[in-house]
PDB file of C-alpha atoms in Angstrom:
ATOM      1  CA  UNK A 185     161.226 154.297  91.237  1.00 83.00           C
ATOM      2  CA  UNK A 186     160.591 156.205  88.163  1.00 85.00           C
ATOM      3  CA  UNK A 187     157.221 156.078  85.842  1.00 91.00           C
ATOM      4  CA  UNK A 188     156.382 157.350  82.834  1.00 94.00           C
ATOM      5  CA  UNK A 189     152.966 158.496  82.194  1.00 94.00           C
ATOM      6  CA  UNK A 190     151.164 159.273  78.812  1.00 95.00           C
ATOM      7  CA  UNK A 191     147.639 160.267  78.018  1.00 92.00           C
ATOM      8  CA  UNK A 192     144.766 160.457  76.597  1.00 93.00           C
ATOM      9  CA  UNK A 193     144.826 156.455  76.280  1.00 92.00           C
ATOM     10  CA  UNK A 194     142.250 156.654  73.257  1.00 94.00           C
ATOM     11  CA  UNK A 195     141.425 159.637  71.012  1.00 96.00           C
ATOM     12  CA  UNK A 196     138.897 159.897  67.951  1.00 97.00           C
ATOM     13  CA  UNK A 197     139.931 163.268  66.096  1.00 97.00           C
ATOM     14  CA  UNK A 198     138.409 164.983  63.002  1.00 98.00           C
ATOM     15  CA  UNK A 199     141.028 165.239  59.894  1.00 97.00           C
ATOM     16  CA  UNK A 200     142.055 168.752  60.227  1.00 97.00           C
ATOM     17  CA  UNK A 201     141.773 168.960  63.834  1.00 97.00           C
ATOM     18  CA  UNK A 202     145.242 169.673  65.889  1.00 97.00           C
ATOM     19  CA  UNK A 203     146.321 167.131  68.099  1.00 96.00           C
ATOM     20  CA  UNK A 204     148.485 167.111  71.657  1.00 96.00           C
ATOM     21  CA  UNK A 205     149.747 164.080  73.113  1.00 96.00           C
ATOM     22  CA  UNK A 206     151.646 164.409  76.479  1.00 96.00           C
ATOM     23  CA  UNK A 207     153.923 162.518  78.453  1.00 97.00           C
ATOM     24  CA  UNK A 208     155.526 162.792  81.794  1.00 97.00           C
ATOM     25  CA  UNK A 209     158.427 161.210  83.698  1.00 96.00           C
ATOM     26  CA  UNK A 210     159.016 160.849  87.115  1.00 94.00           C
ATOM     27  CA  UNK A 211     161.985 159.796  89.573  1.00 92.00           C
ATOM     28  CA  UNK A 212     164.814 160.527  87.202  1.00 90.00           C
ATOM     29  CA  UNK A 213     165.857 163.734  85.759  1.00 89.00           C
ATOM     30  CA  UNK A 214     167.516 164.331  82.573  1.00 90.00           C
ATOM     31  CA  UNK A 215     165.911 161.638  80.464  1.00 91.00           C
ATOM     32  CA  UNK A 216     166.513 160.610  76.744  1.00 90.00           C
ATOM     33  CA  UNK A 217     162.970 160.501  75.610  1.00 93.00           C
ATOM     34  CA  UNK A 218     161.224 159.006  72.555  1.00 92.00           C
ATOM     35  CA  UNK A 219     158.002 159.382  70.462  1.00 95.00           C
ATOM     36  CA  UNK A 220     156.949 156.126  68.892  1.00 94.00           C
ATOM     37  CA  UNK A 221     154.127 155.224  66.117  1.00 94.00           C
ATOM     38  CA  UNK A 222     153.384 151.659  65.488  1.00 91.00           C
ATOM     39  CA  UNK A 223     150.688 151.589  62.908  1.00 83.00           C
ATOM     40  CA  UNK A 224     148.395 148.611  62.120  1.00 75.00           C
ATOM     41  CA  UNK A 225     150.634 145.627  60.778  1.00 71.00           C
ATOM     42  CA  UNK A 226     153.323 147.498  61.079  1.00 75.00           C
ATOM     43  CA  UNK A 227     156.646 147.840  63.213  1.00 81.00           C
ATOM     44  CA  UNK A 228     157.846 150.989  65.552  1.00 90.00           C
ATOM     45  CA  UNK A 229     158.638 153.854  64.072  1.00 90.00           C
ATOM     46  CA  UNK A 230     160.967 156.465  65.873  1.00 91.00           C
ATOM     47  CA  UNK A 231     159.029 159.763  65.171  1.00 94.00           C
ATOM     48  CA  UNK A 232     161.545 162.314  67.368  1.00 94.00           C
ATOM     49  CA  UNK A 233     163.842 162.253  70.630  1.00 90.00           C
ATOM     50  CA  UNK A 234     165.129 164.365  72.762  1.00 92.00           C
ATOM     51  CA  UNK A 235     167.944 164.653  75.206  1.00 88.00           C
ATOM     52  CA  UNK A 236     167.411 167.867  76.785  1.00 91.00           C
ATOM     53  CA  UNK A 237     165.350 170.483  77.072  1.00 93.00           C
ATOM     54  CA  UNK A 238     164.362 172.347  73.673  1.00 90.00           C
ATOM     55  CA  UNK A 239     166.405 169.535  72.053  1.00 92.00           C
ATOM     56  CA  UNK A 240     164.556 167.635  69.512  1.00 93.00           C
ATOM     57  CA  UNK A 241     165.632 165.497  66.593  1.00 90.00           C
ATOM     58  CA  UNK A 242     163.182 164.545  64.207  1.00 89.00           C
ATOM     59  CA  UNK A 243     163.161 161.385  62.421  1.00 85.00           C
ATOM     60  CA  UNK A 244     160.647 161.386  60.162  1.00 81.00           C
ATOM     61  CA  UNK A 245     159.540 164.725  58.141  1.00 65.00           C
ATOM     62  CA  UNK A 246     155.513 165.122  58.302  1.00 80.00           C
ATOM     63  CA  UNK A 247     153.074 167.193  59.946  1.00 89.00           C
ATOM     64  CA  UNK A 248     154.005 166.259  63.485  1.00 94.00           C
ATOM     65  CA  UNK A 249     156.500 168.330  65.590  1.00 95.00           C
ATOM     66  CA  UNK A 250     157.391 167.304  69.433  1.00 96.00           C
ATOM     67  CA  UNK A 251     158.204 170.161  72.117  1.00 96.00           C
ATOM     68  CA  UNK A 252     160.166 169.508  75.118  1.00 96.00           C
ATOM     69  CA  UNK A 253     159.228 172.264  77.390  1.00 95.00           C
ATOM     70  CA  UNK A 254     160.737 170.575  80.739  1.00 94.00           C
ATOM     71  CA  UNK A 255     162.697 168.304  81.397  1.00 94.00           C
ATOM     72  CA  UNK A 256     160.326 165.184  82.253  1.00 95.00           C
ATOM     73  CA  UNK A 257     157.655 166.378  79.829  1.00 96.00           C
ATOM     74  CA  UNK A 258     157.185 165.422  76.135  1.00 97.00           C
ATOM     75  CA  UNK A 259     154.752 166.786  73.758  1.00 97.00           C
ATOM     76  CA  UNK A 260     153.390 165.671  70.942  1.00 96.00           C
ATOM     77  CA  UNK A 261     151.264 167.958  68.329  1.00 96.00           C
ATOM     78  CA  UNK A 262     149.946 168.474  64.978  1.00 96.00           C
ATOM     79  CA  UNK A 263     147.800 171.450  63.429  1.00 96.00           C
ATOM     80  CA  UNK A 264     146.165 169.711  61.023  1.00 96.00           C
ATOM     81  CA  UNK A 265     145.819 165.782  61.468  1.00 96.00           C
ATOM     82  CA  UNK A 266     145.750 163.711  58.466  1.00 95.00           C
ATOM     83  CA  UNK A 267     144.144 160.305  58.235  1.00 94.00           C
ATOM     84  CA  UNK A 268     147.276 158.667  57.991  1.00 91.00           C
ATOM     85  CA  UNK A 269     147.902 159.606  61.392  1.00 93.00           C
ATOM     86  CA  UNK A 270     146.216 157.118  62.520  1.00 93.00           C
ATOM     87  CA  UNK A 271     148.006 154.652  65.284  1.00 93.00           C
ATOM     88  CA  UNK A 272     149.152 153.660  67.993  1.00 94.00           C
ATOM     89  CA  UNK A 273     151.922 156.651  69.490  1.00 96.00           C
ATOM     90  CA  UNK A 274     154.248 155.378  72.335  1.00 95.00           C
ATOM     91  CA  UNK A 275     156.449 157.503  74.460  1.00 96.00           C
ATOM     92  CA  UNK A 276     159.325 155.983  75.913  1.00 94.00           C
ATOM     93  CA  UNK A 277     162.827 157.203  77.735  1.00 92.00           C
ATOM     94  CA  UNK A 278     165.875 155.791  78.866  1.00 87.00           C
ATOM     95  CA  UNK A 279     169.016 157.439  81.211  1.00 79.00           C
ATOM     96  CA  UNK A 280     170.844 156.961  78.554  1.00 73.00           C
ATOM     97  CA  UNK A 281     171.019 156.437  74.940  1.00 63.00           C
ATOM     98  CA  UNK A 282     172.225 153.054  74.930  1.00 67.00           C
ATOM     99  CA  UNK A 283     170.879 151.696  77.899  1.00 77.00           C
ATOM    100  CA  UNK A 284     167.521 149.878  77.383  1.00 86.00           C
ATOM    101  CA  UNK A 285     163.964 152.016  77.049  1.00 89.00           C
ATOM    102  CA  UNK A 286     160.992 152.248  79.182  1.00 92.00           C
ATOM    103  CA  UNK A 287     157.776 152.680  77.366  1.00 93.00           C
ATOM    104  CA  UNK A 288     154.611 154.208  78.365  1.00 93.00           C
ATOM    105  CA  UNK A 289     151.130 152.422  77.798  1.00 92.00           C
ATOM    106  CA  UNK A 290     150.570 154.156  74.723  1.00 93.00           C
ATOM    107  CA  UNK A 291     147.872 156.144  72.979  1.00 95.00           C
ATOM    108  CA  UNK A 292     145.485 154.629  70.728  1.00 94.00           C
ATOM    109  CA  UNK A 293     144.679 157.533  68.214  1.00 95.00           C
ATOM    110  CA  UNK A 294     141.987 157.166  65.111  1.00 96.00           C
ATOM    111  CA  UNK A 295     141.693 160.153  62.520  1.00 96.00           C
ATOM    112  CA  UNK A 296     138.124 160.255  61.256  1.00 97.00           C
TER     113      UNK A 296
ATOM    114  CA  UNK B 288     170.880 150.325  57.352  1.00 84.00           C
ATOM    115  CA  UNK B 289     170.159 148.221  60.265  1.00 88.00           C
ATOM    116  CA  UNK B 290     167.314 146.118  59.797  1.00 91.00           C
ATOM    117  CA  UNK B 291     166.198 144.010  62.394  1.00 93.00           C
ATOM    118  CA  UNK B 292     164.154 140.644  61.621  1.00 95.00           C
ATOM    119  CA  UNK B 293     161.409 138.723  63.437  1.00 96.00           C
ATOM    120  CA  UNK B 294     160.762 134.628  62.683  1.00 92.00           C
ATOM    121  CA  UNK B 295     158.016 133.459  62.775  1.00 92.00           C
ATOM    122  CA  UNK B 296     155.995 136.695  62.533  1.00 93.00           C
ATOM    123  CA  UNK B 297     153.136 134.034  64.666  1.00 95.00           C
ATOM    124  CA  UNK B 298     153.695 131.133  66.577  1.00 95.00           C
ATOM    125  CA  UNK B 299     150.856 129.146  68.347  1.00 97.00           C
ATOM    126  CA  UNK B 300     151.800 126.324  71.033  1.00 96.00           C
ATOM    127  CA  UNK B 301     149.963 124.122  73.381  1.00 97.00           C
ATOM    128  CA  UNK B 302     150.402 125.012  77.450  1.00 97.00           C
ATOM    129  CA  UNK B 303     153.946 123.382  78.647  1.00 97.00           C
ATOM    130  CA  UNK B 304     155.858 123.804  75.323  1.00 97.00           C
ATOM    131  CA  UNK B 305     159.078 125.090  75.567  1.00 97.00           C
ATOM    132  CA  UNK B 306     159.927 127.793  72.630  1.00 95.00           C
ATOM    133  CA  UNK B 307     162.234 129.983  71.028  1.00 96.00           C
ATOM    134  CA  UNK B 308     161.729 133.007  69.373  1.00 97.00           C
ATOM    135  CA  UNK B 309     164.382 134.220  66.794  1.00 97.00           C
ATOM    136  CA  UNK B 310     165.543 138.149  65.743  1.00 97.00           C
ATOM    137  CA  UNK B 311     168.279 138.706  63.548  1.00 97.00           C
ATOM    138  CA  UNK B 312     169.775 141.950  62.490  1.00 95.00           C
ATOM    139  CA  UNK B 313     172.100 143.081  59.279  1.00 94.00           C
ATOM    140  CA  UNK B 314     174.195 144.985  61.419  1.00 91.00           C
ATOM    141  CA  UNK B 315     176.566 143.172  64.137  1.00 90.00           C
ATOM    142  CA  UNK B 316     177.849 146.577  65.477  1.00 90.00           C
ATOM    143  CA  UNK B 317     175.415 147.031  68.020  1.00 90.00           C
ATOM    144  CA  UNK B 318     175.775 148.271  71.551  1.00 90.00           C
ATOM    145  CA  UNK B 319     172.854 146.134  72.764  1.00 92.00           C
ATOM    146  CA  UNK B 320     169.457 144.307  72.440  1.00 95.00           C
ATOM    147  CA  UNK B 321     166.211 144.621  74.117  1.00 95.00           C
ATOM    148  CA  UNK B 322     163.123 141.810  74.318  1.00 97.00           C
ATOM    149  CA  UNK B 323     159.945 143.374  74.731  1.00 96.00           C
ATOM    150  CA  UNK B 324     156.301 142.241  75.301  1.00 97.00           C
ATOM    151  CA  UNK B 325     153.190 144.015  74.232  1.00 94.00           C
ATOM    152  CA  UNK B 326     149.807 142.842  74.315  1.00 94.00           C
ATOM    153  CA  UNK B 327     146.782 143.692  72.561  1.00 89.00           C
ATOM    154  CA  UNK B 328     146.407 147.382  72.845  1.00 85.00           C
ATOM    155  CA  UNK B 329     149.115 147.842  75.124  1.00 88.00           C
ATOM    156  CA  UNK B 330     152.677 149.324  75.643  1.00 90.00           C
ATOM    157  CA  UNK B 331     155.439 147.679  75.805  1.00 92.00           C
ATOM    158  CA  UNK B 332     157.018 145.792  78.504  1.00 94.00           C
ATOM    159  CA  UNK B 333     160.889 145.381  78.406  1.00 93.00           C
ATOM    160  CA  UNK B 334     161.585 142.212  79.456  1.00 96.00           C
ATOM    161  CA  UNK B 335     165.550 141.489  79.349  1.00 96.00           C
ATOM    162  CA  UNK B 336     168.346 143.693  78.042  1.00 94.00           C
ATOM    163  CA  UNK B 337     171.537 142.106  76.279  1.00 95.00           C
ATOM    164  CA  UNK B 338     174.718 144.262  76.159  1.00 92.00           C
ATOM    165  CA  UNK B 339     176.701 143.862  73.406  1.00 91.00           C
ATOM    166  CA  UNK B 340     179.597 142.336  75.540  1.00 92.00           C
ATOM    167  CA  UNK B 341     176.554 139.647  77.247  1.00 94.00           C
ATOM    168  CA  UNK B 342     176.130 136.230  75.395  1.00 95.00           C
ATOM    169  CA  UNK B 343     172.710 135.904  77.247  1.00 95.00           C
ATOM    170  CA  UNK B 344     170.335 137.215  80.460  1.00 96.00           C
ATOM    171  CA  UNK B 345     167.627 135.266  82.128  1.00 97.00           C
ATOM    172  CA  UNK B 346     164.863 136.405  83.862  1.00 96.00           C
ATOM    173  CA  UNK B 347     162.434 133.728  85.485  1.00 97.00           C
ATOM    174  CA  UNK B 348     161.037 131.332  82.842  1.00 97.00           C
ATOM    175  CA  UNK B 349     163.296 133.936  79.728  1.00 98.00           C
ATOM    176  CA  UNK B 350     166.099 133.415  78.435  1.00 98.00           C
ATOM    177  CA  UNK B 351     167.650 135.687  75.898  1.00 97.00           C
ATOM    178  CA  UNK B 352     170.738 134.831  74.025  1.00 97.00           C
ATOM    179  CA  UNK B 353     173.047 136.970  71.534  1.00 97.00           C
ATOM    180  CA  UNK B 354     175.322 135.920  69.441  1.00 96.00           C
ATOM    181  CA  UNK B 355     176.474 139.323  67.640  1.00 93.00           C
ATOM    182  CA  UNK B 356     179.511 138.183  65.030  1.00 92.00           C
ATOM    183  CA  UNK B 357     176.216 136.202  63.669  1.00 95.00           C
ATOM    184  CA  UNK B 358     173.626 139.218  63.976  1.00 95.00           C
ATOM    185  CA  UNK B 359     171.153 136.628  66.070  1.00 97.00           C
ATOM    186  CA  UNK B 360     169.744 136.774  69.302  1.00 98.00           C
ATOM    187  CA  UNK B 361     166.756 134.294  70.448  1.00 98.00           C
ATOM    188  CA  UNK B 362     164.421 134.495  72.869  1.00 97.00           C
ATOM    189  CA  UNK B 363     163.924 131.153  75.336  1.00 97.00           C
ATOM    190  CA  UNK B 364     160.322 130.563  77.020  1.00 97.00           C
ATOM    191  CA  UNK B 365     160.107 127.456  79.292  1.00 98.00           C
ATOM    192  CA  UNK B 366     157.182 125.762  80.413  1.00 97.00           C
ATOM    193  CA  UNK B 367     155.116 128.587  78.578  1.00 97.00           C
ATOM    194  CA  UNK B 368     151.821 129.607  79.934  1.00 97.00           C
ATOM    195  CA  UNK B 369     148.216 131.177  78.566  1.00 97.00           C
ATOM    196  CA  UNK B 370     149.089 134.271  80.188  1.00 97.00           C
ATOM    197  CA  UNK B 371     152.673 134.457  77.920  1.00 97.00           C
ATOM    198  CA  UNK B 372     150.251 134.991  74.655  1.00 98.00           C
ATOM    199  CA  UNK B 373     151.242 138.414  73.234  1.00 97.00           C
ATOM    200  CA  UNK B 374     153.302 140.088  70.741  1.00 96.00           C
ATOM    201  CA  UNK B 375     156.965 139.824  71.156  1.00 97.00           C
ATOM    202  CA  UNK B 376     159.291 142.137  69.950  1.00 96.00           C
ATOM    203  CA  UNK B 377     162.922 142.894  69.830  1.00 96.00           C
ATOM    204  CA  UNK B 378     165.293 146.151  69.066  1.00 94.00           C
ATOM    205  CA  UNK B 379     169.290 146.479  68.567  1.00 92.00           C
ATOM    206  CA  UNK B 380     170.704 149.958  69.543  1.00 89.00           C
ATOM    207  CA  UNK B 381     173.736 150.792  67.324  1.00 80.00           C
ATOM    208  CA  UNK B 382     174.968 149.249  63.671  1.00 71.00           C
ATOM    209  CA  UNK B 383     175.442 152.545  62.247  1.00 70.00           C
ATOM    210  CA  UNK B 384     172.820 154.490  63.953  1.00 69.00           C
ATOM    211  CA  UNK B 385     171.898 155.585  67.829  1.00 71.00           C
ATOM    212  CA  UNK B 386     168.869 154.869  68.155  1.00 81.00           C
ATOM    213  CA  UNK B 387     166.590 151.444  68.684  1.00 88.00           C
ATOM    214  CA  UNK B 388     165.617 149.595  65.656  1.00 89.00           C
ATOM    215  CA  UNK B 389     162.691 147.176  66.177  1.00 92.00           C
ATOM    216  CA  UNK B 390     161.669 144.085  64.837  1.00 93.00           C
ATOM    217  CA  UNK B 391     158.164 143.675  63.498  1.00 89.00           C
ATOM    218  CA  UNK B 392     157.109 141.222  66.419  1.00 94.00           C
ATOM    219  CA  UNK B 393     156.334 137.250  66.758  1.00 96.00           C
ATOM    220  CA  UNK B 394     152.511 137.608  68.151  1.00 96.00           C
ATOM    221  CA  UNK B 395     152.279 134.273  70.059  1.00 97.00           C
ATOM    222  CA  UNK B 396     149.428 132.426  71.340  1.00 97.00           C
ATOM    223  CA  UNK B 397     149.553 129.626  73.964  1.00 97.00           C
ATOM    224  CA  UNK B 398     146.583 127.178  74.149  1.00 97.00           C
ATOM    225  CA  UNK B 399     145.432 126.044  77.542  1.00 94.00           C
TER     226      UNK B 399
END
């Protein structure tokens, strides 16, 4: 059966301070993935996806970028975090594009 | 632009109570719909997926319904239980873009 996997679960980070958020599949190969943000109060926001390796469509410009360096793992990074940063980042895939999403459990991240 | 639209954004019941929770999007072009749950802190759990060519899935105690020519889908809960408190949300894939939209959630609480 296939997982997905995404850590840390929490992270308190400096404003300024980089930032990498990871997340791996497992038991499928080729998988559409996502990066999420749901801030407080607020709904999902598609921040990039990717169906393939070194293919990455951003959806939102800011200082986040997203690397897929294999094909079941999805990175998410900054240089310099800014407070409004701050949320909850979910990393989800799917076979396909239309064909329903899996999420991960999610990373709770606070910019200090 | 699809926009996809959650009523009521919270919704408290007493144990037993059947329920329905209603999205509706702008868009009726859509290739499908997904219910999720998330609770506090959490990821998301998908819990039924609609194709566009579906008029409605079931999955234990849910019930999910679209009607696309109308841009509404609803979300059926029988005999609904403590443990069914959480945040409910729902996305469309399609209507002019490929990608899942999501609704801002119905956060529901069920009192024992």
């Amino acid at each position: 059966s296939q997982t997905i996997h995404q850590w840390p679960a929490t992270l308190v980070q400096p404003v300024g301070s980089p930032l990498s958020l990871e997340c791996t599949v497992e038991g499928t190969s080729n998988p559409n993935l996502y990066w999420y943000r749901q801030a407080a109060g607020r709904g999902l926001q598609l921040l990039f996806y990717s169906v393939g390796i070194g293919q990455i469509s951003s959806e939102v410009p800011q200082n986040l970028s997203a690397s897929r360096p294999q094909d079941r793992q999805f990175i998410l990074s900054s240089k310099k975090l800014l407070l409004s940063d701050s949320g909850f980042y979910l990393c989800a895939w799917g076979p396909g594009q239309a064909t329903g999403y899996t999420f991960g459990s999610g990373t709770r991240l606070t910019v200090v | 632009k699809q926009e996809v639209t959650q009523i009521p954004a919270a919704l408290s019941v007493p144990e037993g109570e059947n329920l329905v929770l209603n999205c509706s999007f702008t868009d009726s072009a859509i290739y499908n719909l997904q219910w999720f749950r998330q609770d506090p802190g959490k990821g998301l759990t998908s819990l039924l997926l609609i194709q566009s060519s579906q008029r409605e899935q079931t999955s234990g105690r849910l019930n999910a319904s679209l009607d696309k020519s109308s841009g509404r889908s609803t979300l059926y809960i029988a005999a609904s239980q403590p443990g069914d408190s959480a945040t409910y949300l729902c996305a469309v894939f399609g209507g002019g873009t490929y990608k899942y939209i999501f609704g801002t959630g119905t956060r529901l609480k069920v009192l024992a």
